[in-house]
Coordinates of N, CA and C in Angstrom, one line a residue:
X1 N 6.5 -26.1 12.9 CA 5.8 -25.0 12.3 C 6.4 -24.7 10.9
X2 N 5.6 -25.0 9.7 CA 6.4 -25.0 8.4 C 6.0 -23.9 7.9
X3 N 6.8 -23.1 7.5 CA 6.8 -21.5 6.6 C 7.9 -21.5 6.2
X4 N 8.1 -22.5 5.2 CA 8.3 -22.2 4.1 C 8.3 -20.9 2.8
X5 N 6.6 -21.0 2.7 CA 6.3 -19.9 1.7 C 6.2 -18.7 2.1
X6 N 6.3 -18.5 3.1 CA 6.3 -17.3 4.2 C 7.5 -16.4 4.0
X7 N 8.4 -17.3 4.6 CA 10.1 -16.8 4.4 C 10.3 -16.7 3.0
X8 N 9.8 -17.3 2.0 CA 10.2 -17.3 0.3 C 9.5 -15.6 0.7
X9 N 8.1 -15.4 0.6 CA 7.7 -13.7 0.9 C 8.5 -12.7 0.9
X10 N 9.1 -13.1 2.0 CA 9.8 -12.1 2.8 C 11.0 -12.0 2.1
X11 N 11.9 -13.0 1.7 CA 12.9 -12.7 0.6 C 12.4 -12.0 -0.9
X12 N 11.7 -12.6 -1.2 CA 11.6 -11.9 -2.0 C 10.5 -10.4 -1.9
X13 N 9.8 -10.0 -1.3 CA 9.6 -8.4 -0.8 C 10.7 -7.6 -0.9
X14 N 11.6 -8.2 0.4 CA 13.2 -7.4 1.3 C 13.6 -7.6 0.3
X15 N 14.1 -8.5 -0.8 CA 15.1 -8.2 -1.8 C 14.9 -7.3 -3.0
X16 N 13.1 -7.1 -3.4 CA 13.2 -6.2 -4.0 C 13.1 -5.3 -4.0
X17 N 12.8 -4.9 -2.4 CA 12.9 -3.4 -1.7 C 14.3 -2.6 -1.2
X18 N 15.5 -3.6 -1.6 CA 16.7 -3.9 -1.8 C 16.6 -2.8 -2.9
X19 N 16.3 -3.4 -4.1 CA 16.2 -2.9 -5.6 C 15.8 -1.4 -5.6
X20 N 14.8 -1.6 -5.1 CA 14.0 -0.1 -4.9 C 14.8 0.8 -4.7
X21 N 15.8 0.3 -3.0 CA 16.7 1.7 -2.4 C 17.9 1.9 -3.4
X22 N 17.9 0.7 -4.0 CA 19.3 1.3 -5.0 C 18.8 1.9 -6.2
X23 N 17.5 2.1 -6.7 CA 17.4 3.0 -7.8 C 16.9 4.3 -7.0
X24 N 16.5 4.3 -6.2 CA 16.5 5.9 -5.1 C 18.0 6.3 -4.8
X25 N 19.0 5.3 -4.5 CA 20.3 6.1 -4.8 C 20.7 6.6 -6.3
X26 N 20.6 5.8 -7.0 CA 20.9 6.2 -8.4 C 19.7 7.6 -8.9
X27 N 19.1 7.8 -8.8 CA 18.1 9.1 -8.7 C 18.5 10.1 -7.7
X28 N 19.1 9.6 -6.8 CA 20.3 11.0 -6.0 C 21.3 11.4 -6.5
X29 N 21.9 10.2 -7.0 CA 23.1 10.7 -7.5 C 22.9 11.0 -8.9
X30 N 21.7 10.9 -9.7 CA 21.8 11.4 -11.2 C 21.1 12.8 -11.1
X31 N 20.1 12.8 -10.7 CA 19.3 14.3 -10.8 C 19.5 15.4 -9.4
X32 N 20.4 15.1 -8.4 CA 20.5 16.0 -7.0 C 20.3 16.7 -6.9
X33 N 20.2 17.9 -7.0 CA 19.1 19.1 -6.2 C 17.5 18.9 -6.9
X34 N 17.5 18.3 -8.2 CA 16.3 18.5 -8.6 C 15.4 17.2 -8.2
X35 N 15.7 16.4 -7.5 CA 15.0 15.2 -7.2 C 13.6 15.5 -6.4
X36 N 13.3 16.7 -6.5 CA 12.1 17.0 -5.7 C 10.7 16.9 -7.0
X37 N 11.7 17.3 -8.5 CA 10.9 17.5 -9.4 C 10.8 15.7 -9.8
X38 N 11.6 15.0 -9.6 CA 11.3 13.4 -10.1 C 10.2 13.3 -8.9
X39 N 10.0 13.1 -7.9 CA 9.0 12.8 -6.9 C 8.0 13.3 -7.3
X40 N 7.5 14.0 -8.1 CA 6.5 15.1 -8.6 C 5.9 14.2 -9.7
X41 N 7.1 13.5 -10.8 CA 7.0 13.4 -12.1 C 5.6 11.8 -12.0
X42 N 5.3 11.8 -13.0 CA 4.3 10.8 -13.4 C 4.1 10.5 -14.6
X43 N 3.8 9.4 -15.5 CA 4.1 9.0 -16.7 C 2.6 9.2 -17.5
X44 N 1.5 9.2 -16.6 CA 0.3 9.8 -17.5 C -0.6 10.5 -16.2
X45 N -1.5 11.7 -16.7 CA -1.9 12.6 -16.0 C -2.8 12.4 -15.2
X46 N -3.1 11.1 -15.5 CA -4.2 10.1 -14.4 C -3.4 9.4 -13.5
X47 N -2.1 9.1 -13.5 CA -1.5 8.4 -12.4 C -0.8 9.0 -11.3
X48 N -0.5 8.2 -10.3 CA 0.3 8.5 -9.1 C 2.0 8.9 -9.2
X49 N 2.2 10.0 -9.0 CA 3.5 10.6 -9.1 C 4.7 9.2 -9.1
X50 N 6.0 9.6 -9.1 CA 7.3 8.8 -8.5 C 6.8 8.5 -7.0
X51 N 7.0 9.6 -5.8 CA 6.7 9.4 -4.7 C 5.8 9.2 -4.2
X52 N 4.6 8.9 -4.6 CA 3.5 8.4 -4.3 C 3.9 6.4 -4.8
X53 N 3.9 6.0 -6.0 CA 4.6 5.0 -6.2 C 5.4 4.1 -5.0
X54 N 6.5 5.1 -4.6 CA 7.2 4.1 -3.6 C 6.4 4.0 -2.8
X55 N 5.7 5.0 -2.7 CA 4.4 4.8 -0.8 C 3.8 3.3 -1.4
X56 N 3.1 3.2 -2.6 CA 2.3 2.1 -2.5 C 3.1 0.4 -2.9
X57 N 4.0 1.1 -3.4 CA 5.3 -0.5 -3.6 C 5.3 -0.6 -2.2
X58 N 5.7 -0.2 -1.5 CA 6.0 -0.7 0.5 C 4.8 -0.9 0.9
X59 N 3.7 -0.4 0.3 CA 2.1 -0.8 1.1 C 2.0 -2.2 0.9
X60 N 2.6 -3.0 -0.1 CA 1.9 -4.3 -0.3 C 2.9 -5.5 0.6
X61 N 4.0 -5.2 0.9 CA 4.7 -6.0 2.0 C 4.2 -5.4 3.2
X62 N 4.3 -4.5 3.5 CA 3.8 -3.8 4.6 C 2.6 -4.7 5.4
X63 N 1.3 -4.5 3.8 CA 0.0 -5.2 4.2 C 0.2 -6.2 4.7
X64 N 1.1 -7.2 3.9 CA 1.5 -8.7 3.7 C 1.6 -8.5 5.6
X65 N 2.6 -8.3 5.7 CA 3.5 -8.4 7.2 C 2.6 -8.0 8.4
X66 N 1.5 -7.0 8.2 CA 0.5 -6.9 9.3 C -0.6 -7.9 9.3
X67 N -1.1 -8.1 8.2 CA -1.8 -9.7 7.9 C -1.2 -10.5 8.6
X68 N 0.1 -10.9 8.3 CA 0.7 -11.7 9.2 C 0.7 -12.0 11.1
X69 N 0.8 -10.6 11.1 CA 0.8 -9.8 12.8 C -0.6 -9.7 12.8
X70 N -1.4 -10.3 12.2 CA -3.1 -10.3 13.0 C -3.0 -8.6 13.1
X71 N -2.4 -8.0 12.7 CA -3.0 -6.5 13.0 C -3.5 -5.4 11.3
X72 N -4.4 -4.8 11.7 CA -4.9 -4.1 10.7 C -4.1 -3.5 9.7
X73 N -4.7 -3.2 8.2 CA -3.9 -2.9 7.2 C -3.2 -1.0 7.9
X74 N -2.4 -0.8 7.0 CA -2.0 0.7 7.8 C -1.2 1.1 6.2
X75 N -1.6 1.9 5.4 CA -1.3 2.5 4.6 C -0.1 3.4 4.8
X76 N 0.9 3.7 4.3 CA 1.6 4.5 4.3 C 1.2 6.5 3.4
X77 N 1.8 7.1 4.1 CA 1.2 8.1 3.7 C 1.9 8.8 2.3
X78 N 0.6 8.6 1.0 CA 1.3 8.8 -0.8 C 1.9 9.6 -0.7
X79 N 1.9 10.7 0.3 CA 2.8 12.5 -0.5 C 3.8 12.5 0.2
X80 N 4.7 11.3 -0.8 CA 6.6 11.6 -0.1 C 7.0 12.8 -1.1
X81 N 7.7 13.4 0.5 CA 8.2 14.8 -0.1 C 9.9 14.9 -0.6
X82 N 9.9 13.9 0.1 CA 12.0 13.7 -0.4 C 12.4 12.7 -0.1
X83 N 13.4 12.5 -0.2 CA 14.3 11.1 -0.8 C 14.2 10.4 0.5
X84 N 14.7 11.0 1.9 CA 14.7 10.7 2.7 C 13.5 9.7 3.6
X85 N 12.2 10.4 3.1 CA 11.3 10.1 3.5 C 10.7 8.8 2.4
X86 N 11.1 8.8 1.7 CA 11.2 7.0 0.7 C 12.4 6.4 1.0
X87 N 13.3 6.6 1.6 CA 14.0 5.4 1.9 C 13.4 5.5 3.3
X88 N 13.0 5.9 4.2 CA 12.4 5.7 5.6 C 10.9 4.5 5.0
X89 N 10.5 4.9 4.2 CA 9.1 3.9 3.7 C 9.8 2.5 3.1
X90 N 10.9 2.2 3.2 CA 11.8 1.3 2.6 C 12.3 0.2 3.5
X91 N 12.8 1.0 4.8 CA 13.5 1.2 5.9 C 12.0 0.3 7.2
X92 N 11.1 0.8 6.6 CA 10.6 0.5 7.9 C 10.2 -0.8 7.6
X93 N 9.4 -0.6 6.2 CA 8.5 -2.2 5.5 C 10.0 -3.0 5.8
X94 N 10.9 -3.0 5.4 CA 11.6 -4.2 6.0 C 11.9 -4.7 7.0
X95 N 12.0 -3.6 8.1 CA 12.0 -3.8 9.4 C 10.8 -4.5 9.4
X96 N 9.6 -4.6 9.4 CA 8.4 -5.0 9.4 C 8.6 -6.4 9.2
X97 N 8.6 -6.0 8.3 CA 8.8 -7.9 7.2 C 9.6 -8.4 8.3
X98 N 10.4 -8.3 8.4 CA 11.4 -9.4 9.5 C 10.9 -9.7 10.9
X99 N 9.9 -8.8 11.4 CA 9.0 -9.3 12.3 C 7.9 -10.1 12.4
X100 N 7.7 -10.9 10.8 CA 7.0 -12.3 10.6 C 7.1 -13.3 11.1
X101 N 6.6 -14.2 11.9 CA 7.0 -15.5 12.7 C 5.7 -16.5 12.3
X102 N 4.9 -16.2 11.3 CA 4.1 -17.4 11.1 C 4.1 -18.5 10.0
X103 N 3.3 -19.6 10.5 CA 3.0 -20.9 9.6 C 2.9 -20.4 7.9
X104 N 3.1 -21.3 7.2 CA 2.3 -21.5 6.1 C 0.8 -21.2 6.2
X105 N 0.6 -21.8 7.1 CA -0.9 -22.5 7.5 C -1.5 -21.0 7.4
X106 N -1.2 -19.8 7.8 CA -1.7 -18.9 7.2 C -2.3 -18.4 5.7
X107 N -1.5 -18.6 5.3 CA -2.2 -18.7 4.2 C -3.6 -19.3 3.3
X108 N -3.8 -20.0 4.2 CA -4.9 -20.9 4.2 C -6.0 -20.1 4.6
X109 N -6.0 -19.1 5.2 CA -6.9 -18.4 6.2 C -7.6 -17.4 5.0
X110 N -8.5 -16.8 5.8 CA -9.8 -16.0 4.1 C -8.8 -14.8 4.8
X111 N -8.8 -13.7 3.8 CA -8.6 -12.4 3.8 C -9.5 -11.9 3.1
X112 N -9.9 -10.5 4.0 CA -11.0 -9.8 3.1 C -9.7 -8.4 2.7
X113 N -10.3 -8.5 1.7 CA -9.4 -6.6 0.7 C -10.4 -5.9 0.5
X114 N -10.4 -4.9 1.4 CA -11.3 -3.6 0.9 C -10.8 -2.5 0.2
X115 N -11.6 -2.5 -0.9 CA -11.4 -1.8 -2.0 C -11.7 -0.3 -1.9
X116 N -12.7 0.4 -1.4 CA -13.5 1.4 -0.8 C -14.7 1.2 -2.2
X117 N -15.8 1.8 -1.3 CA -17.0 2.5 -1.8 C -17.8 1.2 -2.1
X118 N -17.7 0.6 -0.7 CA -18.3 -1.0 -0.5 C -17.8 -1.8 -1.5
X119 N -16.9 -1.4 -2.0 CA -16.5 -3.0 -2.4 C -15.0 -3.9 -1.7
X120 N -15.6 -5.0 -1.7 CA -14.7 -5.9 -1.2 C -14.0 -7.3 -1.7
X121 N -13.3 -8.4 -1.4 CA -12.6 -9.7 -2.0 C -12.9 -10.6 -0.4
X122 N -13.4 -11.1 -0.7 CA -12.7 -12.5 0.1 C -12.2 -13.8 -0.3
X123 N -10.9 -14.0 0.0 CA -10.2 -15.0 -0.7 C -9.6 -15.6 0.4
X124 N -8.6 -16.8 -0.1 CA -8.1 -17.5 0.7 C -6.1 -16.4 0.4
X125 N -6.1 -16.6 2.0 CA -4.6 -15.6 1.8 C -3.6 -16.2 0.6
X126 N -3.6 -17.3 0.0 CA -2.3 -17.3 -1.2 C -3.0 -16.6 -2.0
X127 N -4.3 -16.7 -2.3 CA -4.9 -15.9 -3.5 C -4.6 -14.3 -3.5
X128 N -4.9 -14.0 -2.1 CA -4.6 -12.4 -1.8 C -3.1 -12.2 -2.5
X129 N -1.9 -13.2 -1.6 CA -0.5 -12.9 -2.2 C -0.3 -13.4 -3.6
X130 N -0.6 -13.9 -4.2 CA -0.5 -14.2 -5.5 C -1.0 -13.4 -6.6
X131 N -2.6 -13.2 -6.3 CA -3.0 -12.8 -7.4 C -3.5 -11.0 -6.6
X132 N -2.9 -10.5 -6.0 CA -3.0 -9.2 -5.7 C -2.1 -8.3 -5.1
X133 N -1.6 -9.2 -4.1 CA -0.5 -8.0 -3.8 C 1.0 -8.2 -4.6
X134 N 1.0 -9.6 -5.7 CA 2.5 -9.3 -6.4 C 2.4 -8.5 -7.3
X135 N 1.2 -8.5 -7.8 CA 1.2 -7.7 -9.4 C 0.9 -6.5 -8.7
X136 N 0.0 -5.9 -7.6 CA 0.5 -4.7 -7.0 C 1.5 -4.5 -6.7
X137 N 2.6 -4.7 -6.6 CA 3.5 -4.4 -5.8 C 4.7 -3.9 -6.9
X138 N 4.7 -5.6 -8.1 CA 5.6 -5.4 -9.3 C 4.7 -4.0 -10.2
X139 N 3.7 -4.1 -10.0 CA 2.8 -2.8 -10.8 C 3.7 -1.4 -10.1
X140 N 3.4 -1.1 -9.3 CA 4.3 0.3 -8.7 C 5.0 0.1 -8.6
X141 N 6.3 -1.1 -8.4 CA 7.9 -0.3 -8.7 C 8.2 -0.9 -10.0
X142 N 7.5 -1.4 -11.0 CA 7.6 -0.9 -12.4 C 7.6 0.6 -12.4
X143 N 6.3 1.0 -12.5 CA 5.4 2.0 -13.2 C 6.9 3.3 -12.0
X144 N 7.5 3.2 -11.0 CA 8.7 4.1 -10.5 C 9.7 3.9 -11.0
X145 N 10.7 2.4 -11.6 CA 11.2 2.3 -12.6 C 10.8 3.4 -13.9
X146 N 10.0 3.1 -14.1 CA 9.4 3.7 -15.9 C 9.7 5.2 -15.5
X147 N 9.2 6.1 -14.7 CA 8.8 7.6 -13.9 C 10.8 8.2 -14.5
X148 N 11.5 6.8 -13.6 CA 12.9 7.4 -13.6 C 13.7 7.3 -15.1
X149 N 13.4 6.3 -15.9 CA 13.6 6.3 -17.1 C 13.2 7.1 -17.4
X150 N 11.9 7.5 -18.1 CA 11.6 8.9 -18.7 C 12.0 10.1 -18.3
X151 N 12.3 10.4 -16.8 CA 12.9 11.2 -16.7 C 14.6 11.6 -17.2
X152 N 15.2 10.2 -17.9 CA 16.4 10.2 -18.0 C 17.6 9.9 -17.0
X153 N 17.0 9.2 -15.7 CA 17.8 8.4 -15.2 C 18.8 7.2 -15.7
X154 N 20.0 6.7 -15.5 CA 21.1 5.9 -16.3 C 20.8 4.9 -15.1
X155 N 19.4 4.0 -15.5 CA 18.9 2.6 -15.1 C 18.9 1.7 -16.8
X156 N 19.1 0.8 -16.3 CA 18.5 -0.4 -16.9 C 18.0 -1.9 -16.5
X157 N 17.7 -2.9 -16.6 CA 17.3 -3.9 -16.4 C 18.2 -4.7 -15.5
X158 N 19.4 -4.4 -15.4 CA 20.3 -4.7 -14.5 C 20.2 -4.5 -13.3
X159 N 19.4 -2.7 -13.6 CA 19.3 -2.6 -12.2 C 17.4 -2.9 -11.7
X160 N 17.0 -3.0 -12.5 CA 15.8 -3.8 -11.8 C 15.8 -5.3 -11.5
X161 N 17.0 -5.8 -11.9 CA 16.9 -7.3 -11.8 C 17.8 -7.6 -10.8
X162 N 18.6 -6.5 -10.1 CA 19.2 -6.7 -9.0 C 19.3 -8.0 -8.3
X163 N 18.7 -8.4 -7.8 CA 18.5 -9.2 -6.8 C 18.6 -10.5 -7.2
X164 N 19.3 -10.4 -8.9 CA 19.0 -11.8 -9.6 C 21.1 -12.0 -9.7
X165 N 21.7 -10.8 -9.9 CA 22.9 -10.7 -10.4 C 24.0 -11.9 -9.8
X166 N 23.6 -11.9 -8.3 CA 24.5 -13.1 -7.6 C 24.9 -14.8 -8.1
X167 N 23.7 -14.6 -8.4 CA 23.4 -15.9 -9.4 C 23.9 -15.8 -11.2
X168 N 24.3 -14.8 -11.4 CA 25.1 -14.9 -12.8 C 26.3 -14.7 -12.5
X169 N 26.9 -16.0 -13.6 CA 28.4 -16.2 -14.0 C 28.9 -15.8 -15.4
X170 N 30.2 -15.8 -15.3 CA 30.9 -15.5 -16.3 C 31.7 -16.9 -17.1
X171 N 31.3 -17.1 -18.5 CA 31.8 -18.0 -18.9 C 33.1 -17.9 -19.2
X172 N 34.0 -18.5 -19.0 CA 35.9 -18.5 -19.5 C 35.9 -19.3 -20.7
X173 N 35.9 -18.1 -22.1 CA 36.3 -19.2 -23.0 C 37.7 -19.5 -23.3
X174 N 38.4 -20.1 -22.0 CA 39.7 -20.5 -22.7 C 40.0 -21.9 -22.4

């Protein structure tokens, strides 16, 4: 049973949901009592708060992993009220994710995405993970990155790229 691209998934989801809980620590420990007002905050008056954000970054592994489990999509609920209850949405999708045991061969299979108000996709499942749920996924924990910067959080690209750092060395120029 080859799953391969399955397990690549799943590392990469869990590692960047890795990423996620460490900029929710650094948002604890930079703004603390007021981190109810960052969960509030949003970068234009048409979009989805901070805590709404992490709800929909964990929706798209989440999806991923119940797709996987033959069982129905299950949204997470947008109105996180505190820190606790986004690292619990962090907490669980990975628990999730690691309860994946299928083929590649999945992927192969149609997935329908319902959009609401009758509209729908049917694609073949890499198309779904490729061209919908990564840029969903990198779309909201960008766009909660960006929330915490404007707010004046002490992030940078180091720490969005977490998951890359193991793999950099240091040259000895002697």
């Amino acid at each position: 049973m080859e799953s391969q691209k399955i397990r690549a998934l799943q590392n990469i989801f869990s590692s960047r949901l890795d990423t996620l809980s460490h900029l929710l620590d650094v948002a604890e420990s930079h703004f603390g009592e007021s981190i109810g007002s960052l969960l509030q905050q949003r970068i234009a008056p048409d979009m989805f708060p901070f805590g709404t954000q992490i709800a929909f970054t964990c929706n798209q592994p989440r999806n991923f992993a119940l797709w996987c489990l033959g069982q129905a999509e299950s949204n997470l609920n947008p109105n996180v009220d505190s820190l606790a209850e986004a690292h619990g949405h962090i907490a669980s999708t990975q628990e999730l994710l690691k309860s994946i045991n299928v083929a590649d061969v999945k992927l192969s299979e149609i997935k329908r995405i319902d959009f609401g108000q009758g509209l729908y996709a049917e694609v073949l499942g890499l198309i779904y993970v490729d061209d919908f749920l990564m840029p969903n996924f990198y779309f909201h924990m960008t766009t909660a990155y960006d929330i915490m910067r404007m707010a004046g959080a002490p992030i940078g690209k180091r720490d969005f790229m977490k998951h890359f750092l193991p793999f950099v060395k240091h040259q000895d120029n002697g």
